[in-house]
Each structure stands twice: as structure tokens, then as C-alpha cells.
């Protein structure tokens, strides 16, 4: 008989940028995996409202989206007694550590980031904060001695830079930071746009192919029934050649707890498949919508959760900032 020592739960951190309404892709790709993990991992979730300021923004909208996303996370089942939930800007240690890390990052390194190049190319006025965006992200992660960061493809390079900065700082100034790893969330589904199934949901211009978390049932129905499929007569799971159908199967599988390939055989044609998707998605979103409405009636409650979260986050972060200041040569 082998006896394995009980392992300490890993500290996991997720940041959500409050720039838009949360949608089904966020729920199945990031939020639900995090909520399932909160009983196994030491979970930290925060709203990256400072990151939302790195491109042209509407102040009122950022504030509204920050509260909306916090409310949605709670409605979806994030347990504030279990996980730490807060808004980045309410924890000044993020920006304090950000500056120290800027002193351990090269201009060229930041300038080479693919996301910076893409976003900068699409704008006339590029904010300086867009260049240092990944350094702030490194601060978010390193602040909490984070061990694991669930990341999709688009944030992988930023996570690599975070590791580089941590290793360099530790090598130059002595052991200071836990070096984190980027991980793929175990049970995440990659959800594509219903109207443009080769693009990730939420990344395309118009919202026609996006199911938002708070969409009413009739809107969900309309969007799913209009989803792009193809001219085949039978349902098959071939993501490469038939991305639209594959996406519907992926969504259904994530909702009912099955695999897309196994479900493909259950449907003679696209009509029944789409009706099943409507029912499954509405079944998944209905309780979240209901709970959201209850929570939204008392914004004082959500604000209190965020304030208490910020206080706990400051406690957790203060030690790291102190260590980093001492190490880099400041009077701590
Ligand atoms: N940049 C991330 C995104 O756009 C959000 C984010 C900010 C983040 N800080 C983070 C994610 C720290 C993980 C860890 O999705």
C-alpha cells in the first residue's frame, strides 16, 4: 500500500478584464472551471479594471462592467468565503509592484509582445500603459505567490514573460517571487462565435454570434437557430472542416457533460441539434440569470464583498511587496 501525503491546495489566480458583457465562452472556458476548482485550489479571482484602461475607454462603462462581472461571478457560484474576489484597483499593491517589475523588464521585451503589436497597430493613439500591460499582469500574478494561472492561447506569451521577470528578479536580487506556471483549465470548452465559427466567441465585431450570460431565452433561441452550419445533411464532429457544427456539439457537450464526438450520432439533422443546444444553454444560464437579478437588486452586497476581498488581498500582498522593495534596494 502506498501512502501519499495530502498535498496543499495550489494557489490559482484568474483575472477578468471588465471591458464587455460576459458571454458563454467566458463561462465555459474560464468561469465554470474556476468555480469547480475553488473547492480544490486556493482560488483568487480579480477584476482587472486597470488593464481595462490601457485602450480608449468609457469611464462609466468600466465601472458598470466591473460591478456587473463581480455580480455575475457570484451568481455563477463563486463562493466569496472560499475564493478571494476583488477589484484590482482597490488593491494598490498591484501598481506598487508593477513599477518595481518595470525595473526588471526590458523595453524590447515588452515591445515584442504579439498582443501589444496587434493592438497598437489597430489604433491611432497608443497608450503607454498598453506597452506595460504584461508587466502589470506579472505584478498581478507574482503579488500573491501564485503557482498556477489558467490561460488560453492569447495570454500564453504574457505568462512566459511573467516567468522570465520572476526568474530574473530572483536571480538578480535574491529569492523573492514564486515562479508560476500557466495551465490549461481541466474542464474548459473552447467556444467559438456562432456566426463566425473560426473565431473565438467574444473576439468578433458584432454580437450576432455571441450568447451573453444574461441574454433572455428568446434571444438565446434566435442566436442558436441562426448559427452557421454547413451544407451536409448529417451531423458530424469535424472541427477542421465543419467548425460551425463542431461548435454546437462542443457547447452541448459542455452543458450536458458529454463529448462532442459522442453526441454527434444522437442527431439525425441540424434542426434537432440546434433545439437541443437552445434547451441546454438556457438550462445552464437560467439559474445564473435568476441569481444575478437577485444580487443586482442589492448592489451594496456586491460592493461589500469586493471591499472585504480587497482587504484580504492587501493582507496577502503586503508581504510580497515588502520583500520585493527590500530586495531591489529600497528602505522597506
Ligand atoms: N490579460 C488578461 C486577459 O485579457 C486579464 C488579466 C489581467 C489576467 N491580469 C491577469 C489574467 C493575471 C491572468 C492573470 O484576459
Short mmCIF file of C-alpha atoms and ligand atoms in Angstrom, two decimals:
data_model
loop_
_atom_site.label_atom_id
_atom_site.label_comp_id
_atom_site.label_asym_id
_atom_site.label_seq_id
_atom_site.Cartn_x
_atom_site.Cartn_y
_atom_site.Cartn_z
CA UNK A 1 0.00 0.00 0.00
CA UNK A 2 1.32 3.41 -0.86
CA UNK A 3 0.50 6.34 1.28
CA UNK A 4 0.64 9.70 -0.38
CA UNK A 5 0.96 12.78 1.74
CA UNK A 6 -2.01 15.13 1.43
CA UNK A 7 -0.99 17.91 -0.88
CA UNK A 8 -1.54 21.54 -0.06
CA UNK A 9 -4.02 23.15 -2.44
CA UNK A 10 -2.32 25.09 -5.20
CA UNK A 11 -2.81 28.81 -5.40
CA UNK A 12 -4.56 29.68 -8.66
CA UNK A 13 -5.27 33.14 -9.95
CA UNK A 14 -7.65 34.33 -12.66
CA UNK A 15 -8.02 37.88 -13.91
CA UNK A 16 -11.03 39.09 -15.88
CA UNK A 17 -10.88 42.35 -17.76
CA UNK A 18 -14.18 44.23 -17.35
CA UNK A 19 -14.38 45.52 -20.91
CA UNK A 20 -17.58 43.83 -22.08
CA UNK A 21 -20.53 41.72 -21.06
CA UNK A 22 -19.59 38.19 -20.02
CA UNK A 23 -20.59 35.56 -22.54
CA UNK A 24 -20.95 31.82 -22.84
CA UNK A 25 -17.31 31.42 -23.94
CA UNK A 26 -16.11 33.11 -20.72
CA UNK A 27 -18.41 30.90 -18.67
CA UNK A 28 -17.41 27.57 -20.21
CA UNK A 29 -13.77 28.46 -20.84
CA UNK A 30 -12.80 30.22 -17.61
CA UNK A 31 -15.53 30.91 -15.06
CA UNK A 32 -17.06 27.47 -14.63
CA UNK A 33 -13.65 25.73 -14.46
CA UNK A 34 -12.63 28.23 -11.79
CA UNK A 35 -15.81 27.66 -9.80
CA UNK A 36 -15.29 23.91 -9.95
CA UNK A 37 -11.68 24.38 -8.86
CA UNK A 38 -12.50 26.61 -5.89
CA UNK A 39 -13.01 23.53 -3.69
CA UNK A 40 -9.64 22.06 -4.68
CA UNK A 41 -7.43 25.11 -5.22
CA UNK A 42 -6.65 28.20 -3.25
CA UNK A 43 -8.56 30.39 -5.72
CA UNK A 44 -8.10 34.10 -6.36
CA UNK A 45 -10.30 35.93 -8.87
CA UNK A 46 -9.98 39.61 -9.55
CA UNK A 47 -11.39 42.16 -11.98
CA UNK A 48 -8.53 43.67 -13.95
CA UNK A 49 -10.08 47.13 -14.13
CA UNK A 50 -6.69 48.84 -14.51
CA UNK A 51 -5.97 46.70 -17.56
CA UNK A 52 -9.25 47.94 -19.00
CA UNK A 53 -7.79 51.47 -19.05
CA UNK A 54 -4.96 50.62 -21.45
CA UNK A 55 -7.10 51.30 -24.52
CA UNK A 56 -9.65 54.02 -25.18
CA UNK A 57 -12.39 53.57 -22.62
CA UNK A 58 -15.64 54.95 -21.27
CA UNK A 59 -15.24 55.58 -17.51
CA UNK A 60 -18.89 54.89 -16.69
CA UNK A 61 -18.86 51.66 -18.68
CA UNK A 62 -15.74 50.33 -16.95
CA UNK A 63 -17.25 50.95 -13.52
CA UNK A 64 -20.55 49.35 -14.55
CA UNK A 65 -18.87 46.31 -16.14
CA UNK A 66 -16.66 45.80 -13.08
CA UNK A 67 -19.68 45.56 -10.80
CA UNK A 68 -21.59 43.52 -13.38
CA UNK A 69 -18.81 40.95 -13.74
CA UNK A 70 -18.34 40.64 -10.00
CA UNK A 71 -22.09 40.07 -9.66
CA UNK A 72 -22.05 37.51 -12.46
CA UNK A 73 -19.18 35.58 -10.87
CA UNK A 74 -21.11 35.36 -7.63
CA UNK A 75 -24.30 34.43 -9.50
CA UNK A 76 -22.44 31.65 -11.30
CA UNK A 77 -21.36 30.16 -7.99
CA UNK A 78 -18.09 31.74 -6.92
CA UNK A 79 -18.16 31.45 -3.15
CA UNK A 80 -16.63 34.54 -1.50
CA UNK A 81 -16.00 32.59 1.70
CA UNK A 82 -13.95 30.11 -0.24
CA UNK A 83 -12.33 32.11 -3.02
CA UNK A 84 -10.88 35.60 -2.89
CA UNK A 85 -12.74 38.06 -5.16
CA UNK A 86 -11.78 41.69 -5.56
CA UNK A 87 -11.16 44.59 -7.96
CA UNK A 88 -7.51 45.17 -8.92
CA UNK A 89 -7.68 48.97 -8.49
CA UNK A 90 -8.80 48.59 -4.88
CA UNK A 91 -5.52 46.88 -4.02
CA UNK A 92 -2.75 49.48 -4.53
CA UNK A 93 -0.06 46.81 -4.10
CA UNK A 94 -0.70 45.84 -7.76
CA UNK A 95 0.59 49.16 -9.05
CA UNK A 96 3.32 49.33 -6.45
CA UNK A 97 4.75 46.03 -7.57
CA UNK A 98 4.13 46.95 -11.21
CA UNK A 99 6.71 49.73 -11.03
CA UNK A 100 9.31 47.52 -9.37
CA UNK A 101 8.82 44.92 -12.09
CA UNK A 102 9.14 47.56 -14.80
CA UNK A 103 12.65 47.99 -13.47
CA UNK A 104 13.32 44.33 -14.21
CA UNK A 105 11.80 44.29 -17.70
CA UNK A 106 13.32 45.41 -20.98
CA UNK A 107 11.61 47.85 -23.31
CA UNK A 108 12.35 45.44 -26.15
CA UNK A 109 10.74 42.56 -24.29
CA UNK A 110 7.50 44.47 -23.84
CA UNK A 111 7.62 45.79 -27.38
CA UNK A 112 7.92 42.28 -28.82
CA UNK A 113 4.64 41.05 -27.30
CA UNK A 114 2.30 39.92 -30.05
CA UNK A 115 -0.75 41.33 -28.33
CA UNK A 116 0.90 44.75 -27.99
CA UNK A 117 1.83 44.76 -31.67
CA UNK A 118 -1.66 43.77 -32.76
CA UNK A 119 -3.48 46.20 -30.52
CA UNK A 120 -1.05 49.05 -31.21
CA UNK A 121 -1.35 48.56 -34.96
CA UNK A 122 -5.12 48.92 -34.75
CA UNK A 123 -5.04 52.31 -33.01
CA UNK A 124 -4.03 55.85 -33.73
CA UNK A 125 -3.17 56.84 -30.17
CA UNK A 126 -1.38 54.09 -28.30
CA UNK A 127 -1.32 54.48 -24.53
CA UNK A 128 2.00 53.91 -22.77
CA UNK A 129 0.12 51.63 -20.38
CA UNK A 130 -0.65 49.30 -23.29
CA UNK A 131 3.07 48.66 -23.64
CA UNK A 132 3.47 47.84 -19.97
CA UNK A 133 0.19 45.86 -19.81
CA UNK A 134 2.00 42.50 -19.45
CA UNK A 135 4.19 43.88 -16.66
CA UNK A 136 1.08 44.81 -14.68
CA UNK A 137 -0.16 41.32 -15.37
CA UNK A 138 3.10 39.93 -13.99
CA UNK A 139 2.55 42.03 -10.88
CA UNK A 140 -0.99 40.62 -10.51
CA UNK A 141 0.36 37.10 -10.58
CA UNK A 142 3.57 37.50 -8.54
CA UNK A 143 1.88 39.60 -5.85
CA UNK A 144 0.06 36.57 -4.49
CA UNK A 145 2.78 33.91 -4.74
CA UNK A 146 0.57 32.37 -7.40
CA UNK A 147 1.51 28.87 -8.50
CA UNK A 148 -0.90 28.29 -11.38
CA UNK A 149 -2.57 30.62 -13.84
CA UNK A 150 -5.20 29.14 -16.16
CA UNK A 151 -4.57 30.73 -19.53
CA UNK A 152 -5.83 30.42 -23.07
CA UNK A 153 -3.66 30.73 -26.13
CA UNK A 154 -3.92 34.53 -26.19
CA UNK A 155 -2.31 35.00 -22.76
CA UNK A 156 0.43 32.38 -23.06
CA UNK A 157 3.14 34.81 -24.13
CA UNK A 158 2.28 37.14 -21.26
CA UNK A 159 2.62 34.25 -18.83
CA UNK A 160 6.02 33.38 -20.27
CA UNK A 161 7.11 36.99 -19.74
CA UNK A 162 5.82 36.80 -16.16
CA UNK A 163 8.03 33.77 -15.55
CA UNK A 164 11.02 35.47 -17.17
CA UNK A 165 10.60 38.55 -14.98
CA UNK A 166 10.22 36.46 -11.81
CA UNK A 167 13.29 34.34 -12.59
CA UNK A 168 15.37 37.40 -13.46
CA UNK A 169 14.33 39.31 -10.35
CA UNK A 170 15.10 36.29 -8.16
CA UNK A 171 18.48 35.80 -9.83
CA UNK A 172 19.47 39.45 -9.56
CA UNK A 173 18.12 40.38 -6.16
CA UNK A 174 17.72 37.10 -4.34
CA UNK A 175 14.76 34.73 -3.96
CA UNK A 176 11.68 36.93 -3.85
CA UNK A 177 8.91 35.54 -6.03
CA UNK A 178 7.24 32.19 -6.51
CA UNK A 179 7.66 31.32 -10.18
CA UNK A 180 4.19 30.50 -11.56
CA UNK A 181 3.14 28.26 -14.43
CA UNK A 182 0.41 28.77 -16.98
CA UNK A 183 -2.00 25.85 -17.08
CA UNK A 184 -4.89 24.86 -19.30
CA UNK A 185 -8.05 24.61 -17.18
CA UNK A 186 -9.05 20.94 -17.00
CA UNK A 187 -12.65 21.09 -17.99
CA UNK A 188 -12.72 24.14 -20.21
CA UNK A 189 -14.56 24.18 -23.51
CA UNK A 190 -13.32 26.41 -26.29
CA UNK A 191 -16.45 28.10 -27.57
CA UNK A 192 -16.48 29.75 -30.98
CA UNK A 193 -18.68 32.53 -32.39
CA UNK A 194 -21.98 31.13 -33.68
CA UNK A 195 -21.90 33.33 -36.76
CA UNK A 196 -18.15 33.08 -37.40
CA UNK A 197 -17.16 29.68 -36.02
CA UNK A 198 -13.49 30.08 -36.87
CA UNK A 199 -13.18 32.94 -34.34
CA UNK A 200 -13.37 32.59 -30.60
CA UNK A 201 -16.68 33.77 -29.13
CA UNK A 202 -16.36 37.35 -27.92
CA UNK A 203 -13.48 38.26 -30.20
CA UNK A 204 -15.51 39.33 -33.22
CA UNK A 205 -17.03 42.69 -34.00
CA UNK A 206 -20.80 42.34 -33.94
CA UNK A 207 -22.59 40.36 -31.26
CA UNK A 208 -24.81 38.26 -33.54
CA UNK A 209 -22.89 35.06 -32.81
CA UNK A 210 -22.31 35.71 -29.11
CA UNK A 211 -24.53 34.39 -26.34
CA UNK A 212 -24.26 36.71 -23.36
CA UNK A 213 -24.67 35.36 -19.86
CA UNK A 214 -27.72 37.50 -19.26
CA UNK A 215 -29.42 37.01 -22.64
CA UNK A 216 -33.14 36.23 -22.23
CA UNK A 217 -34.35 32.82 -23.51
CA UNK A 218 -35.83 34.14 -26.75
CA UNK A 219 -32.54 35.81 -27.65
CA UNK A 220 -30.62 32.60 -26.95
CA UNK A 221 -33.06 30.74 -29.19
CA UNK A 222 -32.72 33.21 -32.04
CA UNK A 223 -28.92 33.23 -31.94
CA UNK A 224 -28.60 29.44 -31.81
CA UNK A 225 -31.20 28.81 -34.52
CA UNK A 226 -29.30 31.22 -36.79
CA UNK A 227 -25.91 29.66 -36.06
CA UNK A 228 -23.84 28.91 -39.16
CA UNK A 229 -23.64 25.21 -40.01
CA UNK A 230 -22.83 23.81 -43.46
CA UNK A 231 -24.48 22.06 -46.37
CA UNK A 232 -24.03 18.49 -45.09
CA UNK A 233 -27.18 16.57 -44.26
CA UNK A 234 -25.91 14.63 -41.31
CA UNK A 235 -24.36 15.77 -38.04
CA UNK A 236 -20.65 15.03 -37.66
CA UNK A 237 -17.85 16.27 -35.42
CA UNK A 238 -15.10 17.59 -37.69
CA UNK A 239 -13.82 20.84 -36.17
CA UNK A 240 -11.40 21.45 -39.01
CA UNK A 241 -13.87 21.08 -41.89
CA UNK A 242 -17.21 21.79 -40.23
CA UNK A 243 -16.42 24.30 -37.48
CA UNK A 244 -19.99 25.54 -37.04
CA UNK A 245 -21.48 22.13 -36.29
CA UNK A 246 -18.46 21.16 -34.20
CA UNK A 247 -19.01 24.30 -32.12
CA UNK A 248 -22.67 23.44 -31.48
CA UNK A 249 -21.63 19.95 -30.41
CA UNK A 250 -18.90 21.38 -28.16
CA UNK A 251 -21.38 23.71 -26.47
CA UNK A 252 -23.92 20.94 -26.00
CA UNK A 253 -21.27 18.57 -24.64
CA UNK A 254 -20.09 21.18 -22.14
CA UNK A 255 -23.65 21.79 -20.96
CA UNK A 256 -24.72 18.17 -20.59
CA UNK A 257 -21.37 16.68 -19.58
CA UNK A 258 -20.52 14.56 -22.61
CA UNK A 259 -18.14 14.72 -25.54
CA UNK A 260 -18.88 16.33 -28.90
CA UNK A 261 -17.93 13.22 -30.85
CA UNK A 262 -20.24 11.01 -28.77
CA UNK A 263 -23.17 13.41 -29.19
CA UNK A 264 -22.82 13.70 -32.97
CA UNK A 265 -24.51 10.33 -33.51
CA UNK A 266 -27.57 11.32 -31.48
CA UNK A 267 -28.90 13.78 -34.03
CA UNK A 268 -30.29 12.98 -37.46
CA UNK A 269 -30.06 16.60 -38.65
CA UNK A 270 -29.24 20.17 -37.64
CA UNK A 271 -32.75 21.16 -36.52
CA UNK A 272 -32.90 18.77 -33.57
CA UNK A 273 -29.28 19.52 -32.67
CA UNK A 274 -29.97 23.24 -32.52
CA UNK A 275 -33.10 22.74 -30.44
CA UNK A 276 -31.09 20.61 -28.01
CA UNK A 277 -28.44 23.35 -27.79
CA UNK A 278 -31.08 26.01 -27.07
CA UNK A 279 -32.51 23.91 -24.27
CA UNK A 280 -29.13 23.01 -22.78
CA UNK A 281 -27.76 26.57 -22.87
CA UNK A 282 -30.93 28.02 -21.43
CA UNK A 283 -30.86 25.35 -18.72
CA UNK A 284 -27.30 26.34 -17.87
CA UNK A 285 -27.89 30.09 -17.91
CA UNK A 286 -31.34 30.30 -16.33
CA UNK A 287 -30.25 29.80 -12.69
CA UNK A 288 -27.35 32.23 -13.19
CA UNK A 289 -29.70 34.84 -14.65
CA UNK A 290 -32.13 34.41 -11.77
CA UNK A 291 -29.42 34.70 -9.14
CA UNK A 292 -27.89 37.67 -10.95
CA UNK A 293 -31.19 39.55 -10.77
CA UNK A 294 -31.47 38.84 -7.06
CA UNK A 295 -27.93 40.01 -6.38
CA UNK A 296 -28.26 43.07 -8.61
CA UNK A 297 -31.18 44.29 -6.52
CA UNK A 298 -28.71 44.93 -3.70
CA UNK A 299 -25.50 46.40 -5.18
CA UNK A 300 -24.45 47.17 -1.60
CA UNK A 301 -23.91 43.47 -1.05
CA UNK A 302 -21.60 43.02 -4.04
CA UNK A 303 -19.70 46.19 -3.14
CA UNK A 304 -19.19 44.84 0.37
CA UNK A 305 -17.91 41.52 -0.98
CA UNK A 306 -15.40 43.44 -3.12
CA UNK A 307 -14.30 45.66 -0.23
CA UNK A 308 -13.74 42.71 2.06
CA UNK A 309 -11.96 40.90 -0.77
CA UNK A 310 -9.67 43.90 -1.29
CA UNK A 311 -8.80 43.96 2.39
CA UNK A 312 -7.88 40.29 2.38
CA UNK A 313 -5.95 40.73 -0.86
CA UNK A 314 -3.93 43.58 0.67
CA UNK A 315 -3.01 41.35 3.60
CA UNK A 316 -1.90 38.63 1.22
CA UNK A 317 0.05 41.07 -0.97
CA UNK A 318 1.79 43.24 1.61
CA UNK A 319 4.47 40.67 2.39
CA UNK A 320 5.42 40.23 -1.26
CA UNK A 321 5.77 43.96 -1.87
CA UNK A 322 7.84 44.31 1.29
CA UNK A 323 10.19 41.52 0.14
CA UNK A 324 10.50 42.98 -3.35
CA UNK A 325 11.25 46.50 -2.05
CA UNK A 326 13.94 45.22 0.31
CA UNK A 327 15.48 43.05 -2.37
CA UNK A 328 15.66 45.78 -5.02
CA UNK A 329 17.27 48.31 -2.70
CA UNK A 330 14.55 50.41 -1.12
CA UNK A 331 14.01 51.29 2.51
CA UNK A 332 11.15 48.92 3.22
N1 LIG B 1 -4.87 39.99 -19.64
C1 LIG B 1 -5.91 39.09 -19.21
C2 LIG B 1 -6.95 38.96 -20.32
O1 LIG B 1 -7.05 39.82 -21.16
C3 LIG B 1 -6.56 39.55 -17.93
C4 LIG B 1 -5.57 39.54 -16.81
C5 LIG B 1 -5.03 40.63 -16.20
C6 LIG B 1 -5.03 38.40 -16.19
N2 LIG B 1 -4.17 40.22 -15.23
C7 LIG B 1 -4.14 38.86 -15.19
C8 LIG B 1 -5.20 37.02 -16.38
C9 LIG B 1 -3.41 37.98 -14.40
C10 LIG B 1 -4.48 36.14 -15.57
C11 LIG B 1 -3.58 36.63 -14.59
O2 LIG B 1 -7.68 38.00 -20.32
#
